[in-house]
mmCIF file with all atom_site columns, C-alpha atoms in Angstrom:
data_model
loop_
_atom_site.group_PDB
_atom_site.id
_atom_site.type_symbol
_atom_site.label_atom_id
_atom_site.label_alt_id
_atom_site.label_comp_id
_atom_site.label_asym_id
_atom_site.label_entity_id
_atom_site.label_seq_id
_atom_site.pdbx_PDB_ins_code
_atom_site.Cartn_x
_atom_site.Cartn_y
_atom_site.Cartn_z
_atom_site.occupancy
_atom_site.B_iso_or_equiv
_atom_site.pdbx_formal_charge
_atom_site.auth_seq_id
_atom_site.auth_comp_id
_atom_site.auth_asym_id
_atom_site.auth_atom_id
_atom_site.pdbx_PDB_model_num
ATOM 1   C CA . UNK A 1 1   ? 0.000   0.000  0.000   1.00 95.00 ? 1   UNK A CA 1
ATOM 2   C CA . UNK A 1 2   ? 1.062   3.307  -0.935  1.00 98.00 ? 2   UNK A CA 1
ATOM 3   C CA . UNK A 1 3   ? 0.475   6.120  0.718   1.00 98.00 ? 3   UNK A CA 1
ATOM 4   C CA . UNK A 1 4   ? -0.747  9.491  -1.130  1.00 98.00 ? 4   UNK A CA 1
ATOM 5   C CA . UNK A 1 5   ? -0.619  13.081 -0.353  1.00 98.00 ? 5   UNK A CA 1
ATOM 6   C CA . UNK A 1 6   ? -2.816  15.301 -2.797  1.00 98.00 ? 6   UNK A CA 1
ATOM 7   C CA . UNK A 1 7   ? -2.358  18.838 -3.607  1.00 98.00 ? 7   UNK A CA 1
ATOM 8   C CA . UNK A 1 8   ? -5.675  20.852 -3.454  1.00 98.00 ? 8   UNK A CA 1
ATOM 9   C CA . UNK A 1 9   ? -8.266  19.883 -1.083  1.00 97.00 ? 9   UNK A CA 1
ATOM 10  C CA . UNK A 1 10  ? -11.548 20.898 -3.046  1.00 97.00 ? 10  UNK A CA 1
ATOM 11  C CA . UNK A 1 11  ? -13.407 18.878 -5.491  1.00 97.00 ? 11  UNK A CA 1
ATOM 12  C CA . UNK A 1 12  ? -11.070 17.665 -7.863  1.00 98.00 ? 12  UNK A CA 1
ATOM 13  C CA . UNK A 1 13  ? -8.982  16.560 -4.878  1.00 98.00 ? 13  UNK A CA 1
ATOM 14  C CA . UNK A 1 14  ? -11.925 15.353 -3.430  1.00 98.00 ? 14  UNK A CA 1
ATOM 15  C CA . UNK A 1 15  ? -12.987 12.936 -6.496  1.00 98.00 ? 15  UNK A CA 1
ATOM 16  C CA . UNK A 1 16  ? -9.174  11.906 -7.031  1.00 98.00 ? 16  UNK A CA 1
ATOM 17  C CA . UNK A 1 17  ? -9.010  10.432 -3.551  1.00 98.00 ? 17  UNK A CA 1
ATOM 18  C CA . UNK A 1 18  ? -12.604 9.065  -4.117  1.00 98.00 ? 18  UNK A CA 1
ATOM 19  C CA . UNK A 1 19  ? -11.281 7.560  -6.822  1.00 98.00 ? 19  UNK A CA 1
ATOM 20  C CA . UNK A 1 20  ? -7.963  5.851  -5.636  1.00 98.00 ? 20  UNK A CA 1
ATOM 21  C CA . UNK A 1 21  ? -9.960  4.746  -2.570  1.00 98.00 ? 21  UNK A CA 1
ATOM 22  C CA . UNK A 1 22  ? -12.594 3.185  -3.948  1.00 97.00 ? 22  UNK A CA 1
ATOM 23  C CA . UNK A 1 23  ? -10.023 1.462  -6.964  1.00 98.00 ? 23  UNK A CA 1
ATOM 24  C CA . UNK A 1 24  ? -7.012  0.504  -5.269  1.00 98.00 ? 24  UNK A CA 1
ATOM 25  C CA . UNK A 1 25  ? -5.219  -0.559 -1.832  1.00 98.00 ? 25  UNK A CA 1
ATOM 26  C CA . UNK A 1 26  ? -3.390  2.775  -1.788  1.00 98.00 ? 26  UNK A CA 1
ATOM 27  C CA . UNK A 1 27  ? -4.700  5.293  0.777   1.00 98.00 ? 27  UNK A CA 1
ATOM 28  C CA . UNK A 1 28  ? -5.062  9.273  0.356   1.00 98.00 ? 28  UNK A CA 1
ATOM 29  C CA . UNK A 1 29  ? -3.062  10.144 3.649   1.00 98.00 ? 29  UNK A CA 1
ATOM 30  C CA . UNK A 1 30  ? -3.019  13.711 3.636   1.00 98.00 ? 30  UNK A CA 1
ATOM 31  C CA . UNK A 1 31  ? -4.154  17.580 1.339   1.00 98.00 ? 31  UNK A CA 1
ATOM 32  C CA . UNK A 1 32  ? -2.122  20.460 1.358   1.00 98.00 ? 32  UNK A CA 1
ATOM 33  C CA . UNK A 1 33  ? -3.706  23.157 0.594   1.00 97.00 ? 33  UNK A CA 1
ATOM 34  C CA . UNK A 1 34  ? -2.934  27.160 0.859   1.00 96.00 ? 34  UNK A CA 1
ATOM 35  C CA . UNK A 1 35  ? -6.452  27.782 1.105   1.00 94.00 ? 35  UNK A CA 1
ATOM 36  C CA . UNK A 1 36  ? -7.500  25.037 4.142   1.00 95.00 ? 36  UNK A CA 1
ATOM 37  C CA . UNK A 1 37  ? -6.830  25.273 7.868   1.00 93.00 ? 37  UNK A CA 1
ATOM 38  C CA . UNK A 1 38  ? -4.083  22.912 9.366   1.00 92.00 ? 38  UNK A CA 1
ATOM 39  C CA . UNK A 1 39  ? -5.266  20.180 10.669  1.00 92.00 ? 39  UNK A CA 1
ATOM 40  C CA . UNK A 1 40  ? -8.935  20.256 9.617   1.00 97.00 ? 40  UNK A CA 1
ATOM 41  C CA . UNK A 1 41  ? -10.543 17.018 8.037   1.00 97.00 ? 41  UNK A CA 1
ATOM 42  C CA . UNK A 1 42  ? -12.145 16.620 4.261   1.00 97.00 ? 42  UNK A CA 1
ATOM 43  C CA . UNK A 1 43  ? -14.297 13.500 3.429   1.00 95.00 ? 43  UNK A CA 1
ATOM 44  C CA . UNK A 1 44  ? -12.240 11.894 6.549   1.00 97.00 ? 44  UNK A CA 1
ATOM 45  C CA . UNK A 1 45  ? -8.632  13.210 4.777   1.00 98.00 ? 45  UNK A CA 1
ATOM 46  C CA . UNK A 1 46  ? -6.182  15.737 7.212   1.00 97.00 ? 46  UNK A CA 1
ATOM 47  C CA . UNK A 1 47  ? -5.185  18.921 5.530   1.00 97.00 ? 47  UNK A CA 1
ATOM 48  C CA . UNK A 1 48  ? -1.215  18.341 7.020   1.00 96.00 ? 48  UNK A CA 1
ATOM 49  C CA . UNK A 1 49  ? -0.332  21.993 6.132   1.00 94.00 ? 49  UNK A CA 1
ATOM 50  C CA . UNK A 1 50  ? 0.152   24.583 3.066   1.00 96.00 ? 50  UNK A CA 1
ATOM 51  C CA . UNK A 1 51  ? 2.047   23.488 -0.076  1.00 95.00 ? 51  UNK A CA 1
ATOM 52  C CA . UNK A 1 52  ? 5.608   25.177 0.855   1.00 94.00 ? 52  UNK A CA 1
ATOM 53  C CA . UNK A 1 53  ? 5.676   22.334 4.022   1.00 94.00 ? 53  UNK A CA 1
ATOM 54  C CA . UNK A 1 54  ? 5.362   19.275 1.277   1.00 97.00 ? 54  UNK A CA 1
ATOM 55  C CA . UNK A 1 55  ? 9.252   18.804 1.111   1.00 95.00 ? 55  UNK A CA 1
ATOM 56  C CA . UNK A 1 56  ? 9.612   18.988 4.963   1.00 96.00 ? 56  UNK A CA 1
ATOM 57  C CA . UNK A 1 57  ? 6.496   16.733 5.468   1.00 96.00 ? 57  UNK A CA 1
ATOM 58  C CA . UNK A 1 58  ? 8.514   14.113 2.865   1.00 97.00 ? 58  UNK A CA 1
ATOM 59  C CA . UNK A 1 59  ? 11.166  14.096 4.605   1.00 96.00 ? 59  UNK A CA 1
ATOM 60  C CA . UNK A 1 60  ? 9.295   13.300 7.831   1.00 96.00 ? 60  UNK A CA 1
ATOM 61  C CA . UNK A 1 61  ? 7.821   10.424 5.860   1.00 97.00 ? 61  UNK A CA 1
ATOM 62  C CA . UNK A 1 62  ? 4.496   11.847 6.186   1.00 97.00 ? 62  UNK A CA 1
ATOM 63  C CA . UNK A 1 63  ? 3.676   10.149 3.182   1.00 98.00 ? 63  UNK A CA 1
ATOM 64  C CA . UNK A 1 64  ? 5.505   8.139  -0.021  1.00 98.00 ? 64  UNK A CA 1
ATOM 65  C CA . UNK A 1 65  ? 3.817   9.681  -3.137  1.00 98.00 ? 65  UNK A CA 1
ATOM 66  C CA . UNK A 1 66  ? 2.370   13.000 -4.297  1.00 98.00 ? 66  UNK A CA 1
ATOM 67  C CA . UNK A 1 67  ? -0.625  14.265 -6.681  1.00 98.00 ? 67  UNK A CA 1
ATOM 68  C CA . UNK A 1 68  ? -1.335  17.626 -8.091  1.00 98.00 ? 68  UNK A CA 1
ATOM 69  C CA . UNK A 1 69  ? -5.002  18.001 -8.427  1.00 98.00 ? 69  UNK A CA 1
ATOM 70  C CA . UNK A 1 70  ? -5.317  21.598 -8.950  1.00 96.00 ? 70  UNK A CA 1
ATOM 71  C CA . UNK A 1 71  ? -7.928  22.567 -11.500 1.00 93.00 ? 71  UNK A CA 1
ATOM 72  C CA . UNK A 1 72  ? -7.675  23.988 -15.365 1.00 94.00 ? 72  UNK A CA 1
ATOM 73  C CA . UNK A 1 73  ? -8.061  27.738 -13.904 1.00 93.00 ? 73  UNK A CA 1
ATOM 74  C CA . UNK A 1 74  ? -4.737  27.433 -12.945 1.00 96.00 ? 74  UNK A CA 1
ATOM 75  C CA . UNK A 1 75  ? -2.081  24.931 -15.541 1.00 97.00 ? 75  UNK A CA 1
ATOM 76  C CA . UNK A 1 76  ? 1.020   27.514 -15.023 1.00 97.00 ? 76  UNK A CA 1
ATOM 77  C CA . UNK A 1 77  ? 0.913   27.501 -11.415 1.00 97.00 ? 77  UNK A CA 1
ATOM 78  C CA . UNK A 1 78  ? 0.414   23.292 -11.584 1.00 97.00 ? 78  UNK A CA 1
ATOM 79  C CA . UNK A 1 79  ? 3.325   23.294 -14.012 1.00 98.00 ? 79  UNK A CA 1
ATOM 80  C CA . UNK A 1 80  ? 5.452   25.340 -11.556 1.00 97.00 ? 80  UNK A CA 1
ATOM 81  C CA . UNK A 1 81  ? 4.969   22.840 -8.779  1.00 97.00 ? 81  UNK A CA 1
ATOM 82  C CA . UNK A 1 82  ? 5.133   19.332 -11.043 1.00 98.00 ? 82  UNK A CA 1
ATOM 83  C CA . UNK A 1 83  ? 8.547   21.062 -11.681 1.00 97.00 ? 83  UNK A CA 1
ATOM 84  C CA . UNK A 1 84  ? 9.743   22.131 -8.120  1.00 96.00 ? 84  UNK A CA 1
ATOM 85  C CA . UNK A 1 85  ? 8.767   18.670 -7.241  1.00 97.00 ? 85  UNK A CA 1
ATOM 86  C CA . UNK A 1 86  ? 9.807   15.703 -9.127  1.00 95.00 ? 86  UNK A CA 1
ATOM 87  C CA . UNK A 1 87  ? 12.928  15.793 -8.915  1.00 92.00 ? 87  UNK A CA 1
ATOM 88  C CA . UNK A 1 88  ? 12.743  15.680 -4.994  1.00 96.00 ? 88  UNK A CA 1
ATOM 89  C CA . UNK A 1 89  ? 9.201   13.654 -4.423  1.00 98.00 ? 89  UNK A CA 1
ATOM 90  C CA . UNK A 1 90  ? 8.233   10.706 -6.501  1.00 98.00 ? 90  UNK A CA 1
ATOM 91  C CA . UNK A 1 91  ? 4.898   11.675 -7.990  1.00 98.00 ? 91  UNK A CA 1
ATOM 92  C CA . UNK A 1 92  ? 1.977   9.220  -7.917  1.00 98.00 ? 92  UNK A CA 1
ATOM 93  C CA . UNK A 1 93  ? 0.634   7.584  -11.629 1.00 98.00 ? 93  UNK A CA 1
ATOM 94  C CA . UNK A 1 94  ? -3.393  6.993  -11.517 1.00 98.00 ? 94  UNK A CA 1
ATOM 95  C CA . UNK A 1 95  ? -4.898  5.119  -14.073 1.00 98.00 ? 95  UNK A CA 1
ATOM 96  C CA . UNK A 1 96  ? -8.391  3.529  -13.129 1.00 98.00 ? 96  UNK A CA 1
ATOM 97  C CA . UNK A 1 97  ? -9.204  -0.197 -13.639 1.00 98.00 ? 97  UNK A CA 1
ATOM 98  C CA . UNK A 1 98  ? -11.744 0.249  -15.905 1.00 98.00 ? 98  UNK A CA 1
ATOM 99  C CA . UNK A 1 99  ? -9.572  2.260  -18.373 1.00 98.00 ? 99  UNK A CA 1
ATOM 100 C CA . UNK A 1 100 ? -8.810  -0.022 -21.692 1.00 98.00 ? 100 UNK A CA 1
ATOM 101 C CA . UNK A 1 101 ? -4.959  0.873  -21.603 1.00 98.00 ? 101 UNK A CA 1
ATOM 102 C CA . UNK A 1 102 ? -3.072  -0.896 -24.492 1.00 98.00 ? 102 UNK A CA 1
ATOM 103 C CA . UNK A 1 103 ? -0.056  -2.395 -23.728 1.00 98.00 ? 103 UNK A CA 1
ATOM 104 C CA . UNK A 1 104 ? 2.231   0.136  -25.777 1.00 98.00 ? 104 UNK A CA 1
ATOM 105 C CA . UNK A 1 105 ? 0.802   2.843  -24.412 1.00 98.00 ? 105 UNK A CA 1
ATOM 106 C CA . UNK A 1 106 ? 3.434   5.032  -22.017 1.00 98.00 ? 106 UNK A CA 1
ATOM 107 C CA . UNK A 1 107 ? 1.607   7.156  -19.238 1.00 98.00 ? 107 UNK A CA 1
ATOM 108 C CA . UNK A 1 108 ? 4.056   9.804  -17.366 1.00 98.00 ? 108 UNK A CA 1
ATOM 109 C CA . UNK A 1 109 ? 4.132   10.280 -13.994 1.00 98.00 ? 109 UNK A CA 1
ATOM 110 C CA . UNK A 1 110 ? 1.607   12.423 -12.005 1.00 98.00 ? 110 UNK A CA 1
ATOM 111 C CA . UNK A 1 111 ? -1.288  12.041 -14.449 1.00 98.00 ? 111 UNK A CA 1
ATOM 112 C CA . UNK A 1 112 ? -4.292  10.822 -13.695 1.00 98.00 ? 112 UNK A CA 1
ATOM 113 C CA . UNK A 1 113 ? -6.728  9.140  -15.960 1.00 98.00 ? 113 UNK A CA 1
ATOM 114 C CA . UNK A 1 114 ? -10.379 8.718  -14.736 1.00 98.00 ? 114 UNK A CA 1
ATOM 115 C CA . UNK A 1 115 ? -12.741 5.656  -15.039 1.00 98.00 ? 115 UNK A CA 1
ATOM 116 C CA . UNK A 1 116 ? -14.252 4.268  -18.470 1.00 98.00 ? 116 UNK A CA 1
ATOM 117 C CA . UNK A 1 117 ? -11.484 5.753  -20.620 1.00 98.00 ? 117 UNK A CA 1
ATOM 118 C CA . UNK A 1 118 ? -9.636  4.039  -23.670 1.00 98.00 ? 118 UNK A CA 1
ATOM 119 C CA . UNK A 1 119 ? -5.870  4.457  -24.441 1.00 98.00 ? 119 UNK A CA 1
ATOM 120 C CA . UNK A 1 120 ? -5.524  2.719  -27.643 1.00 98.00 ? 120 UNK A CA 1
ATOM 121 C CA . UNK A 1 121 ? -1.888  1.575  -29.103 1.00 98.00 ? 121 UNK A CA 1
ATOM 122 C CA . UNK A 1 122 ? 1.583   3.769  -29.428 1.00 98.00 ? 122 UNK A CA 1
ATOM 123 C CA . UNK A 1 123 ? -0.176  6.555  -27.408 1.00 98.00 ? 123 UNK A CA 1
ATOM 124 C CA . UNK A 1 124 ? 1.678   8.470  -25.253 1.00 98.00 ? 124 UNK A CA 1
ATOM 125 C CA . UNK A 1 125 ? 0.613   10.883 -22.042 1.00 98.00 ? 125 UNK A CA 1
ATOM 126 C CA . UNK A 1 126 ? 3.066   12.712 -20.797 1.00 98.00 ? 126 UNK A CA 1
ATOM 127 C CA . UNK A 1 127 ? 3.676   13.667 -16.815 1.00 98.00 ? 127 UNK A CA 1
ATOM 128 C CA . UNK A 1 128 ? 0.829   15.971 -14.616 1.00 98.00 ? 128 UNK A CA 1
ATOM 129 C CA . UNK A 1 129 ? -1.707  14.973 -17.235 1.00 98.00 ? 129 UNK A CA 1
ATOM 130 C CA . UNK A 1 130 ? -5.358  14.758 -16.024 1.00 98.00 ? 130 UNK A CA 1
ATOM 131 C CA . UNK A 1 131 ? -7.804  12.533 -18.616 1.00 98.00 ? 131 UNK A CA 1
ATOM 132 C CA . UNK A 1 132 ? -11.321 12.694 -17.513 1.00 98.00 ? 132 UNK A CA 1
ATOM 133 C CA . UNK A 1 133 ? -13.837 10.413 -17.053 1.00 98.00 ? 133 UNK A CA 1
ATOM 134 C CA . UNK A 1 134 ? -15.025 8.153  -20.567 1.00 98.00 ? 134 UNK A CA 1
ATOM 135 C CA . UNK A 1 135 ? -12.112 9.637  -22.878 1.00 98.00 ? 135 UNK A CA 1
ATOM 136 C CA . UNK A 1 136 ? -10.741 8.201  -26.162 1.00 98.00 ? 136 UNK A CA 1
ATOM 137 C CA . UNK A 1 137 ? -7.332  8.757  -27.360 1.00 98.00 ? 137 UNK A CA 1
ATOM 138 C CA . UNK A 1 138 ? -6.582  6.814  -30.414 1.00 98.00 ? 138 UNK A CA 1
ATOM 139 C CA . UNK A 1 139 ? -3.729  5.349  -31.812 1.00 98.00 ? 139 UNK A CA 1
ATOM 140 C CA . UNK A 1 140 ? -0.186  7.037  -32.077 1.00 98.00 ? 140 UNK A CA 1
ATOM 141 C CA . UNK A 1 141 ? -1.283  10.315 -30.284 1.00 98.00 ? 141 UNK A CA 1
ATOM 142 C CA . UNK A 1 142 ? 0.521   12.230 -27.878 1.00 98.00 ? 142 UNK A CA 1
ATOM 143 C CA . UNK A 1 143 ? -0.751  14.450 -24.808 1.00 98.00 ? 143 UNK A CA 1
ATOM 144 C CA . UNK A 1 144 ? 1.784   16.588 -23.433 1.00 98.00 ? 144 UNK A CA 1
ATOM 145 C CA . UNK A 1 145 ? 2.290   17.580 -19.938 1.00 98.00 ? 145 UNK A CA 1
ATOM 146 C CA . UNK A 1 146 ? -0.011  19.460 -17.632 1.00 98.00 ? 146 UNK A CA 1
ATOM 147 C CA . UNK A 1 147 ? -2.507  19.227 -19.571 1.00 98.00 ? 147 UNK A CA 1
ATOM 148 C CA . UNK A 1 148 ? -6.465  18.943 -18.706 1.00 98.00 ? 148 UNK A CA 1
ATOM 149 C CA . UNK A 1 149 ? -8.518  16.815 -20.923 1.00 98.00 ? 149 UNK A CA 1
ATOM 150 C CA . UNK A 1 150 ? -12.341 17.037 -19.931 1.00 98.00 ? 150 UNK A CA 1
ATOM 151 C CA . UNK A 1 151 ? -15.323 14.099 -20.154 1.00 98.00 ? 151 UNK A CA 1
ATOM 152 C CA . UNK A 1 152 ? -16.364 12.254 -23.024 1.00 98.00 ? 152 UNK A CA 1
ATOM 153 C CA . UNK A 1 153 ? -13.679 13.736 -25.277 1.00 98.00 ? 153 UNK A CA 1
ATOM 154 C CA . UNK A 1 154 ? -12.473 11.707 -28.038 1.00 98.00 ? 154 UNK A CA 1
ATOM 155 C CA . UNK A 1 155 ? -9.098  12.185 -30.218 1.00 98.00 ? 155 UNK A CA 1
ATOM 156 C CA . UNK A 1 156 ? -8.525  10.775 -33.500 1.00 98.00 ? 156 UNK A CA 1
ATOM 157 C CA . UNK A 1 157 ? -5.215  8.796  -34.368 1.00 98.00 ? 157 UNK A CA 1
ATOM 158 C CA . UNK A 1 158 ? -2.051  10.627 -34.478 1.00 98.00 ? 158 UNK A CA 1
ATOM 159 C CA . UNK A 1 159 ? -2.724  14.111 -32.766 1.00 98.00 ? 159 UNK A CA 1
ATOM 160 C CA . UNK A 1 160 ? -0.600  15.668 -31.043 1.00 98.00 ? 160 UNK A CA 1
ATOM 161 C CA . UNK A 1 161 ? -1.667  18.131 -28.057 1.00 98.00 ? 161 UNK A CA 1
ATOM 162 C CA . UNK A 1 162 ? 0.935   20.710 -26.745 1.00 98.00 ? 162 UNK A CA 1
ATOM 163 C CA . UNK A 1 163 ? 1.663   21.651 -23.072 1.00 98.00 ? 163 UNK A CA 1
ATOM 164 C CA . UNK A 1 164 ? -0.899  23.404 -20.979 1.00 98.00 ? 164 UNK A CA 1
ATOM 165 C CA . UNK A 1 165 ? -4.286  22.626 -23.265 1.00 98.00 ? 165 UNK A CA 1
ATOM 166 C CA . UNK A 1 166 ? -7.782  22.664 -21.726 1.00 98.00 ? 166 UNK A CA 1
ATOM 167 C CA . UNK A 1 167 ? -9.933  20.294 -23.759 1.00 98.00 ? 167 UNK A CA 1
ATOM 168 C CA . UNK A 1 168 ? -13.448 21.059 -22.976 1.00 98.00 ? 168 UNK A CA 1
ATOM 169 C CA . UNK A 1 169 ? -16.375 18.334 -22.904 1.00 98.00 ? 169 UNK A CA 1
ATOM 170 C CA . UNK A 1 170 ? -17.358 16.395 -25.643 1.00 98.00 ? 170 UNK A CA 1
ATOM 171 C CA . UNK A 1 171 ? -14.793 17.723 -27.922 1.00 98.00 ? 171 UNK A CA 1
ATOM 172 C CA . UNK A 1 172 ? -13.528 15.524 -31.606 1.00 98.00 ? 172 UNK A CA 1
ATOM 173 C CA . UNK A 1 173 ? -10.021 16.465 -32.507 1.00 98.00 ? 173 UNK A CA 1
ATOM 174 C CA . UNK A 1 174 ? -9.524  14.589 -36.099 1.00 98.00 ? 174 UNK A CA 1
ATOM 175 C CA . UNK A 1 175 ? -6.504  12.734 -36.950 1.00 98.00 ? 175 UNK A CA 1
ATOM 176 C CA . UNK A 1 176 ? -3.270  13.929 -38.047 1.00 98.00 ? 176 UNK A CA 1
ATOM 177 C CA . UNK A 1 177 ? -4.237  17.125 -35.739 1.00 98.00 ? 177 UNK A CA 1
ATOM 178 C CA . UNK A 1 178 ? -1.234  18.825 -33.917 1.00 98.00 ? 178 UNK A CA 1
ATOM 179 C CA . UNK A 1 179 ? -2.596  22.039 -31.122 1.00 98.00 ? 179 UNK A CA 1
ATOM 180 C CA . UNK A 1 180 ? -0.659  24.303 -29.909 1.00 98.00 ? 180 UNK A CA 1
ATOM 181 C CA . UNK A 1 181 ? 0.934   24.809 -26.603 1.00 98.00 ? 181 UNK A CA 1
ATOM 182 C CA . UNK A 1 182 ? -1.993  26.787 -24.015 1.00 98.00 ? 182 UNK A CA 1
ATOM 183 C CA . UNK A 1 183 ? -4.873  26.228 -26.755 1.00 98.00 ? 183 UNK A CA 1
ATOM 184 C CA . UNK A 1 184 ? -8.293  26.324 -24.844 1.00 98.00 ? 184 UNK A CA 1
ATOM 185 C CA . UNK A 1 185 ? -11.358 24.452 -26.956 1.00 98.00 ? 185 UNK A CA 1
ATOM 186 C CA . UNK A 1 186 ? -14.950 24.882 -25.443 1.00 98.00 ? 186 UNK A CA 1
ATOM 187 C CA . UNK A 1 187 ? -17.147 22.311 -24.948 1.00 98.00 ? 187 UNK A CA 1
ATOM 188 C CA . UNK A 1 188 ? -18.401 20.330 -27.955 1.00 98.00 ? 188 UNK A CA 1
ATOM 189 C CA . UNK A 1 189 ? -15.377 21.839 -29.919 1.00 98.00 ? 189 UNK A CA 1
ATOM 190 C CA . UNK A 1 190 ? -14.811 19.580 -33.579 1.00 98.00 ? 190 UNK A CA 1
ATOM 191 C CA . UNK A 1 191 ? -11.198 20.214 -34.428 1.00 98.00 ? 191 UNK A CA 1
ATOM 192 C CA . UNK A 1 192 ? -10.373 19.620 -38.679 1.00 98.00 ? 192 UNK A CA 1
ATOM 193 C CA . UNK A 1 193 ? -7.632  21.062 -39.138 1.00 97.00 ? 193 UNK A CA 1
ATOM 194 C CA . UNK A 1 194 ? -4.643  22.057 -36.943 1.00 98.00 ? 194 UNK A CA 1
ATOM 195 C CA . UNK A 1 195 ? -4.243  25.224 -33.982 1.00 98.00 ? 195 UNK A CA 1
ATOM 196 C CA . UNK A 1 196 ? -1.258  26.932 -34.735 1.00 97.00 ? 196 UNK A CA 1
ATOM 197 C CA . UNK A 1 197 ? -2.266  29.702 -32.602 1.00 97.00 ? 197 UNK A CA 1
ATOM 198 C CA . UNK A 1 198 ? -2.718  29.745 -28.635 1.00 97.00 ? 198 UNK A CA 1
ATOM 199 C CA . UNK A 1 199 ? -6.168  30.826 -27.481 1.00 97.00 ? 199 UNK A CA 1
ATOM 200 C CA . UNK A 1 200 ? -9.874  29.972 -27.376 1.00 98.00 ? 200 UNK A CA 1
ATOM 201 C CA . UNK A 1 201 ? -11.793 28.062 -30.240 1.00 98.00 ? 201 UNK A CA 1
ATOM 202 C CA . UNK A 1 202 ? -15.088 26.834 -29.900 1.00 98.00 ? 202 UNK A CA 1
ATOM 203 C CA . UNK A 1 203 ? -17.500 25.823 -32.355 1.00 97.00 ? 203 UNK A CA 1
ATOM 204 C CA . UNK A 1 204 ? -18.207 23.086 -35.140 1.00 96.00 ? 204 UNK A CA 1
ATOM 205 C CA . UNK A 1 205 ? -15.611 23.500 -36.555 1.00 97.00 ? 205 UNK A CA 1
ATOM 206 C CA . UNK A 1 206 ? -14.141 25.215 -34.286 1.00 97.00 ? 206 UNK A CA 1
ATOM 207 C CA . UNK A 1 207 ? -13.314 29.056 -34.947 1.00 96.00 ? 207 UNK A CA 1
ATOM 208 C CA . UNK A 1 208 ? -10.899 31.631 -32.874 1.00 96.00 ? 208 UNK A CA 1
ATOM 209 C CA . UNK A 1 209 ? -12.121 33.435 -30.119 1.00 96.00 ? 209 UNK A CA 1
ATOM 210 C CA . UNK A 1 210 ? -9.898  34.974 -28.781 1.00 94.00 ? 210 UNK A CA 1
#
């Protein structure tokens, strides 16, 4: 059994530790959180202190893993701590049981991929990715770090999605697809043809916003 300290205390840290709970033998041991009180309990889970104690509380052997579950509001500040941290803390890999996950497919560490997902062949996730719940990634594509892929989105063969990306909801990305690095699509997004140009696109297909 491992044990897990998460980073971020409010829902999405809430529903990770739900998750690895109810999945696995591992046990969520501790949040830190800036935003929490020291020593108050969430869903049964101590908040052990803010996010500049982690290294100390390591050390202590407080706990033997970490997770970043800090929303898509806020990928450069997630970035900025996947970095200060792995090379001192060995980061935590979640990938539910339910997920399909082909055997050439190479996960980073960090991510997290919710339930009822499918990770066909070649794909590759890199670290501090989060894949939500009922995603497809096809063949030979690529996710790069930090970045937040929402429900039911599903990604054609041979895309590749730069650092820092917020896939919204429901979105089709079409094969041979490559997005730049900080592109945001909106919910229900259909991708044809590829984002050379950080921003927001929404629409079918999808046009700039802004």
């Amino acid at each position: 059994m491992k044990r897990i300290a998460i980073i971020g205390s409010g829902d999405l840290g809430q529903q990770v530790a739900h998750y690895i709970h109810q999945d696995t033998k591992d046990k969520v041991v501790a949040f830190y959180d800036d935003f929490q009180d020291l020593g108050i309990f969430i869903k049964n889970i101590p908040v052990l202190g803010k996010i500049n104690a982690i290294y100390d509380e390591f050390k202590k052997d407080k706990f033997d893993e970490i997770l970043i579950a800090i929303g898509y509001n806020h990928l450069d500040f997630k970035e900025m701590l996947y970095n200060k941290l792995s090379n001192v803390i060995p980061f935590y890999k979640f990938i539910h049981s339910s997920t399909l996950l082909d055997s050439t497919a190479k996960i980073g560490n960090g991510t997290i991929i919710y339930p009822g997902c499918i990770i066909d062949q070649n794909v590759r996730i890199d670290d501090n990715v989060l894949i939500n719940i009922g995603c497809v990634i096809s063949h030979d594509s690529q996710i790069s770090k930090h970045t937040f892929i929402s429900p039911a989105v599903s990604i054609a063969g041979f895309v590749n999605i730069k650092k820092k990306c917020i896939i919204g909801i429901n979105t089709t990305i079409i094969d041979h697809i490559t997005i730049a690095e900080k592109t945001q699509l909106g919910g229900g997004s259909v991708v044809i043809k590829n984002i050379e140009q950080s921003g927001l696109y929404v629409g079918n297909p999808i046009r700039f916003i802004h």
